[in-house]
Short mmCIF file of C-alpha atoms in Angstrom, two decimals:
data_model
loop_
_atom_site.label_atom_id
_atom_site.label_comp_id
_atom_site.label_asym_id
_atom_site.label_seq_id
_atom_site.Cartn_x
_atom_site.Cartn_y
_atom_site.Cartn_z
CA MET O 693 44.55 -31.17 -31.41
CA PRO O 694 48.49 -32.60 -31.33
CA ARG O 695 48.67 -36.41 -31.10
CA PHE O 696 50.06 -37.12 -27.58
CA ARG O 697 47.63 -34.73 -25.68
CA ARG O 698 45.16 -36.97 -27.61
CA ALA O 699 47.12 -40.52 -26.51
CA GLY O 700 47.37 -39.06 -23.17
CA LEU O 701 42.97 -38.42 -22.99
CA ALA O 702 42.66 -42.20 -24.80
CA LEU O 703 45.35 -43.61 -21.12
CA THR O 704 43.19 -41.76 -19.02
CA VAL O 705 39.80 -42.79 -20.14
CA VAL O 706 40.59 -46.06 -20.43
CA PRO O 707 41.87 -46.41 -17.36
CA PHE O 708 38.87 -44.88 -15.77
CA ALA O 709 36.06 -46.79 -18.23
CA LEU O 710 37.53 -50.02 -18.03
CA ALA O 711 37.43 -50.11 -13.78
CA LEU O 712 33.86 -48.66 -13.57
CA SER O 713 32.58 -51.61 -16.05
CA GLY O 714 34.89 -53.77 -14.16
CA CYS O 715 33.27 -52.50 -10.47
CA SER O 716 29.49 -53.70 -12.90
CA VAL O 717 31.23 -57.31 -13.37
CA VAL O 718 32.44 -57.83 -10.43
CA GLY O 719 29.07 -56.37 -8.73
CA ALA O 720 27.04 -58.78 -10.34
CA PHE O 721 29.51 -61.61 -8.77
CA THR O 722 29.51 -60.50 -4.93
CA PRO O 723 27.02 -61.46 -2.51
CA HIS O 724 24.52 -59.06 -1.12
CA VAL O 725 23.98 -59.97 2.29
CA GLU O 726 22.55 -57.43 5.06
CA PRO O 727 23.28 -57.85 9.47
CA ALA O 728 21.59 -56.95 11.41
CA ILE O 729 21.63 -57.60 15.49
CA TYR O 730 18.79 -56.77 18.04
CA ASP O 731 19.13 -57.92 21.62
CA SER O 732 14.94 -58.75 21.73
CA ALA O 733 12.41 -60.65 20.70
CA LYS O 734 9.78 -56.87 21.06
CA GLU O 735 12.99 -54.77 19.37
CA PHE O 736 13.11 -57.22 16.63
CA LYS O 737 9.62 -57.09 16.71
CA ALA O 738 9.29 -53.09 16.92
CA ALA O 739 11.49 -53.18 13.93
CA ASP O 740 10.55 -53.42 9.61
CA THR O 741 11.67 -57.28 9.13
CA SER O 742 9.84 -56.65 5.50
CA PRO O 743 13.16 -57.53 3.93
CA ILE O 744 12.64 -62.05 5.27
CA GLY O 745 9.07 -62.42 6.96
CA SER O 746 8.32 -62.05 9.69
CA PRO O 747 9.01 -64.95 11.84
CA THR O 748 6.07 -65.94 14.07
CA PHE O 749 8.26 -68.50 15.56
CA ILE O 750 10.13 -66.70 17.07
CA PRO O 751 9.16 -66.33 21.19
CA ASP O 752 9.20 -63.53 23.61
CA ASP O 753 12.27 -64.46 25.85
CA ALA O 754 13.97 -64.82 22.29
CA THR O 755 17.80 -62.27 23.36
CA VAL O 756 20.60 -61.32 20.76
CA ILE O 757 18.96 -62.01 17.48
CA ARG O 758 21.39 -62.29 14.35
CA VAL O 759 20.03 -62.28 11.37
CA ASP O 760 22.17 -62.53 7.71
CA TYR O 761 19.47 -61.70 5.02
CA ASP O 762 20.39 -61.94 1.04
CA THR O 763 18.66 -58.61 -0.43
CA GLN O 764 17.79 -60.33 -4.13
CA THR O 765 17.56 -63.55 -3.65
CA GLY O 766 15.33 -64.00 -0.08
CA ALA O 767 17.40 -66.09 1.50
CA ALA O 768 18.16 -66.00 5.40
CA ILE O 769 19.45 -67.01 8.26
CA MET O 770 19.19 -66.06 12.01
CA THR O 771 20.51 -67.17 15.36
CA TYR O 772 18.69 -66.25 18.85
CA THR O 773 19.14 -67.75 22.42
CA SER O 774 15.54 -68.39 23.92
CA LYS O 775 14.50 -71.07 27.35
CA LYS O 776 11.33 -71.41 24.78
CA LEU O 777 13.03 -71.58 21.87
CA LEU O 778 10.14 -72.13 19.69
CA VAL O 779 6.24 -70.11 20.25
CA ASP O 780 4.37 -73.60 20.40
CA GLY O 781 1.95 -74.64 17.63
CA VAL O 782 3.39 -72.44 14.58
CA CYS O 783 5.18 -74.88 13.06
CA LYS O 784 4.06 -77.97 12.73
CA SER O 785 5.80 -79.68 10.50
CA GLN O 786 9.65 -81.60 10.49
CA THR O 787 11.66 -80.80 7.79
CA THR O 788 14.94 -81.56 6.91
CA ALA O 789 17.99 -79.51 8.42
CA PRO O 790 18.23 -75.96 6.42
CA LYS O 791 21.74 -75.52 4.93
CA PRO O 792 22.04 -71.98 3.89
CA THR O 793 23.75 -70.56 0.42
CA ILE O 794 25.02 -67.48 3.33
CA ASP O 795 27.38 -67.98 5.31
CA ASP O 796 28.73 -66.64 8.68
CA SER O 797 30.97 -67.35 11.41
CA TRP O 798 28.54 -67.98 13.44
CA TRP O 799 26.08 -70.33 11.60
CA PRO O 800 27.17 -74.53 13.17
CA VAL O 801 29.53 -76.36 11.68
CA SER O 802 29.02 -78.99 13.22
CA GLY O 803 26.22 -80.93 15.92
CA ILE O 804 23.96 -79.64 13.58
CA PRO O 805 20.65 -82.51 14.18
CA SER O 806 19.45 -84.06 10.81
CA THR O 807 15.59 -82.57 10.99
CA ALA O 808 14.37 -78.66 11.93
CA SER O 809 10.76 -78.55 12.52
CA LYS O 810 9.26 -76.00 9.32
CA CYS O 811 8.42 -73.07 9.50
CA PRO O 812 6.07 -70.08 8.21
CA ASP O 813 7.11 -67.84 5.89
CA GLY O 814 10.41 -70.51 4.01
CA TRP O 815 12.30 -70.81 7.55
CA SER O 816 12.78 -74.33 9.03
CA ALA O 817 15.23 -73.82 12.87
CA PHE O 818 16.55 -75.97 15.07
CA ALA O 819 18.33 -75.74 18.51
CA ILE O 820 21.45 -76.48 19.81
CA GLY O 821 20.77 -76.66 23.39
CA SER O 822 18.98 -73.03 24.27
CA GLN O 823 20.16 -71.61 21.21
CA VAL O 824 17.89 -71.74 17.97
CA TYR O 825 19.56 -71.16 14.36
CA ALA O 826 17.13 -71.06 11.65
CA ALA O 827 17.31 -70.79 7.70
CA ARG O 828 14.37 -69.19 5.51
CA THR O 829 15.75 -70.65 1.49
CA ALA O 830 15.57 -68.32 -1.14
CA ALA O 831 12.09 -66.91 -2.76
CA LYS O 832 11.29 -68.59 -6.30
#
């Protein structure tokens, strides 16, 4: 094979190989967050919620349930609207209000109370009016 063909082949293959390896490097640093939206508690409870556990604290009157979860760490954030706020007796103690590692435009930036309800499966939840916000810490 003539020298200029080998050089041309190298000029074609090397950038392609670097691009492929660059994708895997970038993939290692990008968050693996999946969003989901459910119209009602009934729709949410019928869905496969195995990536985030089963948030038993969500009352039956909850609507517009938004969830973002990290597929690698298990961390998650959630919000929904409800007059009842939380199912009675499920979240039995208080904890510090969550500071989630996942960020979304619907998560509040102000007005967050200092404490939250400590709920099963690593969730903690607080309400601002009839809007409930909940966060789940990363699995350890």
